mmCIF file of C-alpha atoms in Angstrom:
data_model
loop_
_atom_site.group_PDB
_atom_site.id
_atom_site.type_symbol
_atom_site.label_atom_id
_atom_site.label_comp_id
_atom_site.label_asym_id
_atom_site.label_seq_id
_atom_site.Cartn_x
_atom_site.Cartn_y
_atom_site.Cartn_z
ATOM 1 C CA MET U 905 -7.458 -30.999 25.473
ATOM 2 C CA LYS U 906 -7.463 -32.530 22.002
ATOM 3 C CA THR U 907 -5.598 -30.582 19.322
ATOM 4 C CA LEU U 908 -7.408 -30.224 16.027
ATOM 5 C CA THR U 909 -5.264 -30.727 12.935
ATOM 6 C CA LYS U 910 -6.302 -29.564 9.483
ATOM 7 C CA THR U 911 -6.839 -32.459 7.105
ATOM 8 C CA PRO U 912 -4.295 -32.448 4.252
ATOM 9 C CA GLU U 913 -5.825 -31.318 0.977
ATOM 10 C CA TYR U 914 -4.052 -32.505 -2.178
ATOM 11 C CA SER U 915 -5.282 -31.043 -5.468
ATOM 12 C CA HIS U 916 -4.967 -32.979 -8.719
ATOM 13 C CA HIS U 917 -2.189 -30.521 -9.681
ATOM 14 C CA MET U 918 -0.266 -31.347 -6.501
ATOM 15 C CA LEU U 919 -0.566 -35.068 -7.107
ATOM 16 C CA GLU U 920 0.550 -34.745 -10.715
ATOM 17 C CA ALA U 921 3.444 -32.423 -9.814
ATOM 18 C CA LYS U 922 4.651 -35.098 -7.410
ATOM 19 C CA THR U 923 5.015 -37.475 -10.366
ATOM 20 C CA VAL U 924 6.590 -35.102 -12.922
ATOM 21 C CA ILE U 925 9.001 -33.119 -10.689
ATOM 22 C CA PRO U 926 11.825 -35.437 -9.534
ATOM 23 C CA GLY U 927 12.020 -35.866 -5.776
ATOM 24 C CA PHE U 928 9.131 -33.462 -5.123
ATOM 25 C CA ARG U 929 6.782 -33.782 -2.147
ATOM 26 C CA PRO U 930 3.934 -31.200 -2.170
ATOM 27 C CA ASN U 931 2.861 -29.364 0.957
ATOM 28 C CA PRO U 932 -0.911 -29.860 1.368
ATOM 29 C CA TYR U 933 -1.217 -27.031 3.882
ATOM 30 C CA TRP U 934 -1.450 -23.333 3.083
ATOM 31 C CA THR U 935 1.902 -21.559 3.474
ATOM 32 C CA PRO U 936 2.046 -17.777 4.166
ATOM 33 C CA ASP U 937 4.335 -16.846 1.292
ATOM 34 C CA PRO U 938 3.895 -14.042 -1.303
ATOM 35 C CA LEU U 939 4.853 -16.447 -4.091
ATOM 36 C CA ILE U 940 1.753 -18.528 -3.265
ATOM 37 C CA SER U 941 -0.688 -15.663 -3.809
ATOM 38 C CA GLY U 942 -1.780 -16.842 -7.248
ATOM 39 C CA HIS U 943 -4.684 -19.237 -7.854
ATOM 40 C CA GLY U 944 -3.581 -22.869 -7.623
ATOM 41 C CA VAL U 945 0.028 -22.088 -6.661
ATOM 42 C CA PHE U 946 1.512 -24.357 -3.996
ATOM 43 C CA SER U 947 4.787 -25.181 -2.261
ATOM 44 C CA GLY U 948 6.704 -28.357 -1.564
ATOM 45 C CA ILE U 949 10.031 -29.909 -0.632
ATOM 46 C CA LEU U 950 12.588 -31.681 -2.796
ATOM 47 C CA THR U 951 14.731 -34.610 -1.791
ATOM 48 C CA GLY U 952 17.548 -32.941 0.122
ATOM 49 C CA GLY U 953 15.322 -30.377 1.802
ATOM 50 C CA ASN U 954 15.178 -27.514 -0.712
ATOM 51 C CA GLU U 955 11.791 -25.805 -0.915
ATOM 52 C CA ILE U 956 10.203 -24.775 -4.201
ATOM 53 C CA ILE U 957 7.064 -22.921 -5.283
ATOM 54 C CA VAL U 958 5.057 -24.517 -8.096
ATOM 55 C CA LYS U 959 2.731 -22.636 -10.427
ATOM 56 C CA PRO U 960 0.487 -24.710 -12.710
ATOM 57 C CA HIS U 961 -0.124 -23.329 -16.216
ATOM 58 C CA THR U 962 -2.978 -24.814 -18.219
ATOM 59 C CA VAL U 963 -1.412 -23.310 -21.368
ATOM 60 C CA THR U 964 2.089 -24.760 -21.883
ATOM 61 C CA ARG U 965 3.296 -21.776 -23.913
ATOM 62 C CA ARG U 966 2.638 -19.428 -20.984
ATOM 63 C CA ALA U 967 4.780 -21.525 -18.663
ATOM 64 C CA TYR U 968 7.728 -21.439 -21.064
ATOM 65 C CA ASN U 969 7.205 -17.723 -21.735
ATOM 66 C CA GLU U 970 7.319 -16.944 -18.015
ATOM 67 C CA ALA U 971 10.407 -19.133 -17.597
ATOM 68 C CA GLY U 972 12.088 -17.224 -20.410
ATOM 69 C CA ARG U 973 11.263 -13.915 -18.775
ATOM 70 C CA ILE U 974 12.712 -15.096 -15.464
ATOM 71 C CA ASN U 975 15.934 -16.133 -17.185
ATOM 72 C CA SER U 976 16.137 -12.784 -19.008
ATOM 73 C CA VAL U 977 15.712 -10.877 -15.753
ATOM 74 C CA VAL U 978 18.369 -12.996 -14.007
ATOM 75 C CA LYS U 979 20.855 -12.322 -16.819
ATOM 76 C CA LEU U 980 20.301 -8.585 -16.300
ATOM 77 C CA GLY U 981 21.281 -8.912 -12.636
ATOM 78 C CA ILE U 982 17.786 -8.286 -11.239
ATOM 79 C CA ASN U 983 17.089 -10.076 -7.967
ATOM 80 C CA THR U 984 14.352 -12.714 -8.389
ATOM 81 C CA PRO U 985 13.686 -16.254 -7.112
ATOM 82 C CA ASN U 986 15.755 -18.752 -9.131
ATOM 83 C CA LEU U 987 14.003 -20.826 -11.774
ATOM 84 C CA HIS U 988 14.040 -24.500 -10.825
ATOM 85 C CA GLY U 989 12.472 -25.838 -14.014
ATOM 86 C CA VAL U 990 9.411 -26.359 -16.214
ATOM 87 C CA TYR U 991 7.695 -29.756 -16.137
ATOM 88 C CA LEU U 992 5.044 -31.142 -18.482
ATOM 89 C CA GLY U 993 2.018 -32.978 -17.126
ATOM 90 C CA ASN U 994 -1.372 -34.095 -18.410
ATOM 91 C CA TYR U 995 -3.365 -31.551 -16.395
ATOM 92 C CA ALA U 996 -0.934 -28.632 -16.617
ATOM 93 C CA THR U 997 2.635 -27.495 -17.229
ATOM 94 C CA TYR U 998 4.377 -26.724 -13.942
ATOM 95 C CA LEU U 999 6.712 -23.762 -13.470
ATOM 96 C CA ALA U 1000 8.882 -24.210 -10.376
ATOM 97 C CA VAL U 1001 11.042 -21.590 -8.625
ATOM 98 C CA ASP U 1002 13.114 -21.756 -5.471
ATOM 99 C CA ARG U 1003 11.434 -20.388 -2.369
ATOM 100 C CA TYR U 1004 12.889 -17.031 -1.291
ATOM 101 C CA ARG U 1005 13.209 -17.094 2.504
ATOM 102 C CA GLY U 1006 11.960 -14.070 4.421
ATOM 103 C CA LEU U 1007 10.119 -12.629 1.428
ATOM 104 C CA GLN U 1008 7.264 -10.197 2.026
ATOM 105 C CA THR U 1009 5.398 -7.627 -0.016
ATOM 106 C CA VAL U 1010 4.247 -4.062 0.475
ATOM 107 C CA GLY U 1011 0.702 -5.414 0.288
ATOM 108 C CA GLN U 1012 1.352 -7.577 3.360
ATOM 109 C CA LEU U 1013 2.216 -4.675 5.657
ATOM 110 C CA ASN U 1014 -0.302 -4.738 8.465
ATOM 111 C CA LEU U 1015 -1.749 -1.260 8.816
ATOM 112 C CA ASP U 1016 -4.873 -2.415 10.641
ATOM 113 C CA VAL U 1017 -3.331 -1.842 14.057
ATOM 114 C CA ASP U 1018 -4.255 1.001 16.360
ATOM 115 C CA ILE U 1019 -1.191 3.185 16.919
ATOM 116 C CA ALA U 1020 -0.710 6.734 18.129
ATOM 117 C CA ASP U 1021 2.854 7.575 17.173
ATOM 118 C CA ARG U 1022 5.238 7.670 14.206
ATOM 119 C CA SER U 1023 6.182 3.981 14.245
ATOM 120 C CA LEU U 1024 3.708 3.001 11.518
ATOM 121 C CA TYR U 1025 4.884 5.715 9.142
ATOM 122 C CA ARG U 1026 8.519 4.797 9.819
ATOM 123 C CA SER U 1027 7.735 1.186 8.875
ATOM 124 C CA ILE U 1028 6.113 2.249 5.587
ATOM 125 C CA LYS U 1029 8.904 4.536 4.359
ATOM 126 C CA PRO U 1030 11.530 1.801 3.741
ATOM 127 C CA ALA U 1031 8.964 -0.308 1.875
ATOM 128 C CA ILE U 1032 7.988 2.649 -0.314
ATOM 129 C CA SER U 1033 11.626 3.431 -1.066
ATOM 130 C CA THR U 1034 12.462 -0.222 -1.828
ATOM 131 C CA ALA U 1035 9.456 -0.583 -4.159
ATOM 132 C CA VAL U 1036 10.132 2.584 -6.154
ATOM 133 C CA ASN U 1037 13.912 2.135 -6.306
ATOM 134 C CA GLY U 1038 13.437 -1.527 -7.239
ATOM 135 C CA ILE U 1039 11.110 -0.837 -10.150
ATOM 136 C CA ALA U 1040 13.348 2.071 -11.224
ATOM 137 C CA GLY U 1041 16.268 -0.366 -11.380
ATOM 138 C CA MET U 1042 14.233 -2.751 -13.527
ATOM 139 C CA HIS U 1043 13.229 0.078 -15.864
ATOM 140 C CA LEU U 1044 16.806 1.294 -16.247
ATOM 141 C CA LYS U 1045 17.783 -2.244 -17.277
ATOM 142 C CA GLY U 1046 15.047 -2.290 -19.895
ATOM 143 C CA VAL U 1047 12.433 -4.387 -18.076
ATOM 144 C CA VAL U 1048 8.768 -3.429 -17.647
ATOM 145 C CA HIS U 1049 7.094 -5.512 -14.927
ATOM 146 C CA GLY U 1050 3.541 -5.370 -16.314
ATOM 147 C CA ASP U 1051 1.726 -6.198 -13.055
ATOM 148 C CA PHE U 1052 3.495 -4.180 -10.375
ATOM 149 C CA GLN U 1053 0.781 -4.103 -7.727
ATOM 150 C CA ALA U 1054 1.434 -3.869 -3.993
ATOM 151 C CA LYS U 1055 1.147 -7.680 -3.770
ATOM 152 C CA ASN U 1056 4.006 -7.953 -6.283
ATOM 153 C CA ALA U 1057 6.210 -5.215 -4.768
ATOM 154 C CA ALA U 1058 8.385 -7.601 -2.771
ATOM 155 C CA PHE U 1059 11.417 -7.239 -0.547
ATOM 156 C CA GLY U 1060 13.644 -9.667 1.340
ATOM 157 C CA PRO U 1061 14.872 -9.869 4.944
ATOM 158 C CA GLU U 1062 17.554 -7.219 4.327
ATOM 159 C CA ASN U 1063 14.985 -4.894 2.690
ATOM 160 C CA GLU U 1064 16.380 -5.844 -0.739
ATOM 161 C CA PHE U 1065 14.057 -5.566 -3.735
ATOM 162 C CA VAL U 1066 12.871 -8.890 -5.186
ATOM 163 C CA ALA U 1067 11.110 -9.108 -8.559
ATOM 164 C CA ILE U 1068 8.249 -11.626 -8.445
ATOM 165 C CA ASP U 1069 5.333 -12.660 -10.684
ATOM 166 C CA LEU U 1070 7.049 -11.878 -13.974
ATOM 167 C CA GLU U 1071 4.439 -13.526 -16.214
ATOM 168 C CA LYS U 1072 3.460 -10.170 -17.777
ATOM 169 C CA SER U 1073 6.936 -8.628 -17.788
ATOM 170 C CA GLN U 1074 8.597 -7.259 -20.923
ATOM 171 C CA PRO U 1075 12.415 -7.517 -21.056
ATOM 172 C CA ASN U 1076 14.599 -5.563 -23.469
ATOM 173 C CA VAL U 1077 12.349 -2.496 -23.653
ATOM 174 C CA SER U 1078 14.261 0.585 -24.798
ATOM 175 C CA LEU U 1079 14.159 3.815 -22.796
ATOM 176 C CA GLU U 1080 12.881 5.582 -25.917
ATOM 177 C CA ASN U 1081 9.954 3.242 -26.529
ATOM 178 C CA GLY U 1082 9.042 1.948 -23.095
ATOM 179 C CA HIS U 1083 7.712 4.995 -21.281
ATOM 180 C CA LYS U 1084 4.065 3.951 -21.359
ATOM 181 C CA GLY U 1085 4.874 0.563 -19.839
ATOM 182 C CA ARG U 1086 7.044 2.130 -17.137
ATOM 183 C CA ALA U 1087 4.317 4.648 -16.309
ATOM 184 C CA ASN U 1088 1.747 1.832 -16.111
ATOM 185 C CA ASP U 1089 3.953 -0.003 -13.582
ATOM 186 C CA LEU U 1090 3.920 3.066 -11.364
ATOM 187 C CA TYR U 1091 0.200 3.714 -11.832
ATOM 188 C CA LEU U 1092 -0.505 0.130 -10.745
ATOM 189 C CA LEU U 1093 1.684 0.460 -7.671
ATOM 190 C CA GLY U 1094 0.125 3.811 -6.806
ATOM 191 C CA ALA U 1095 -3.429 2.531 -7.175
ATOM 192 C CA SER U 1096 -2.837 -0.577 -5.083
ATOM 193 C CA LEU U 1097 -0.546 0.992 -2.487
ATOM 194 C CA LEU U 1098 -1.730 4.551 -2.024
ATOM 195 C CA LEU U 1099 -5.418 4.505 -2.781
ATOM 196 C CA SER U 1100 -6.572 1.085 -1.617
ATOM 197 C CA ARG U 1101 -6.986 -0.725 1.667
ATOM 198 C CA LEU U 1102 -3.252 -0.635 2.452
ATOM 199 C CA ILE U 1103 -3.331 3.075 3.254
ATOM 200 C CA SER U 1104 -6.973 4.096 3.565
ATOM 201 C CA GLY U 1105 -7.981 0.933 5.387
ATOM 202 C CA ARG U 1106 -11.188 0.648 3.416
ATOM 203 C CA LYS U 1107 -12.747 0.391 -0.033
ATOM 204 C CA PRO U 1108 -13.806 1.812 -2.468
ATOM 205 C CA LEU U 1109 -10.580 3.544 -3.439
ATOM 206 C CA TYR U 1110 -11.671 7.170 -3.114
ATOM 207 C CA ARG U 1111 -12.949 8.348 0.269
ATOM 208 C CA ALA U 1112 -13.144 11.990 1.306
ATOM 209 C CA GLY U 1113 -10.517 12.987 3.850
ATOM 210 C CA PHE U 1114 -8.114 10.109 3.245
ATOM 211 C CA VAL U 1115 -6.073 11.391 0.302
ATOM 212 C CA SER U 1116 -5.680 15.034 -0.666
ATOM 213 C CA ALA U 1117 -6.293 16.016 -4.271
ATOM 214 C CA HIS U 1118 -3.122 18.119 -4.227
ATOM 215 C CA VAL U 1119 -0.852 15.188 -3.379
ATOM 216 C CA LEU U 1120 -2.636 12.921 -5.832
ATOM 217 C CA GLY U 1121 -2.071 15.575 -8.464
ATOM 218 C CA GLU U 1122 1.659 15.545 -7.739
ATOM 219 C CA TYR U 1123 1.756 11.763 -7.999
ATOM 220 C CA THR U 1124 -0.189 11.706 -11.265
ATOM 221 C CA GLU U 1125 2.033 14.403 -12.748
ATOM 222 C CA SER U 1126 5.187 12.504 -11.815
ATOM 223 C CA VAL U 1127 4.087 9.422 -13.790
ATOM 224 C CA ASN U 1128 2.511 11.278 -16.714
ATOM 225 C CA GLN U 1129 2.276 8.807 -19.586
ATOM 226 C CA GLU U 1130 2.753 11.558 -22.155
ATOM 227 C CA SER U 1131 6.067 12.720 -20.715
ATOM 228 C CA ASP U 1132 9.469 11.539 -21.912
ATOM 229 C CA PHE U 1133 10.913 11.269 -18.409
ATOM 230 C CA VAL U 1134 9.866 9.488 -15.203
ATOM 231 C CA ASP U 1135 10.954 11.335 -12.063
ATOM 232 C CA TYR U 1136 11.379 8.449 -9.597
ATOM 233 C CA GLU U 1137 12.562 10.715 -6.789
ATOM 234 C CA LYS U 1138 9.425 12.821 -7.107
ATOM 235 C CA ILE U 1139 7.312 9.659 -7.154
ATOM 236 C CA THR U 1140 8.895 8.501 -3.885
ATOM 237 C CA ASP U 1141 8.103 11.881 -2.317
ATOM 238 C CA ALA U 1142 4.508 11.665 -3.567
ATOM 239 C CA PHE U 1143 4.118 8.154 -2.132
ATOM 240 C CA GLU U 1144 5.363 9.333 1.246
ATOM 241 C CA LYS U 1145 3.123 12.408 1.248
ATOM 242 C CA VAL U 1146 0.041 10.335 0.465
ATOM 243 C CA ALA U 1147 0.956 7.792 3.130
ATOM 244 C CA LYS U 1148 1.422 10.526 5.713
ATOM 245 C CA THR U 1149 -1.780 12.351 4.730
ATOM 246 C CA SER U 1150 -3.815 9.148 4.828
ATOM 247 C CA LEU U 1151 -2.404 7.934 8.142
ATOM 248 C CA LYS U 1152 -3.084 11.292 9.758
ATOM 249 C CA ALA U 1153 -6.711 10.876 8.782
ATOM 250 C CA ARG U 1154 -6.813 7.316 10.120
ATOM 251 C CA PHE U 1155 -4.986 7.738 13.382
ATOM 252 C CA SER U 1156 -3.415 10.647 15.251
ATOM 253 C CA LYS U 1157 -0.942 13.291 14.111
ATOM 254 C CA LEU U 1158 2.389 11.866 12.968
#
């Protein structure tokens, strides 16, 4: 039987990146990697075998701004894919980072399987804890992520938190002045993780029977934008309660 092979598809950005990034060979096939979730982002291999992820920016300033944010985060000791470089082309400016092996996101967790025991909930709890503890660590070091959705709540093979997609991040935010940004990070994560397809298995976000108003109230209270304090432990508890409530509605009793 003849095996069908997908025809390689090289975009104009891939072809240009090959000329401006020394020793770079783009991968024309789609690669299942969280760092390639953005529009136009692609992977490739350097001479010597190292893999990198390349993100084209049509506005040069944005590429350098994101590179600066990555460097700021690295200096603060926050785990993130290493910056490989920024390269100027005619079509775009290319931001390149090293590929982080074994990376996955909370948004990638497959909850569309039919189960009848506690295994699914047990698999969610570490991801919830890693996401909340990871963003708490960023906040304590003065960094607001700015786009902390489930697709950007990443963790590595040892369940370590990995900060990705830092284009909208804000380093050097004081604890006194950064509460609104920190609360927005947690609202984004809550909306994408707790109320969307990841937990409820369907859209739109609000469906009767999937998430109790009481638990949602606890979550909302714990990330109140008007408060002077974010209770991360309470947020973790609220995440877990919503996950458990929602999964009970979807499957059997946990």
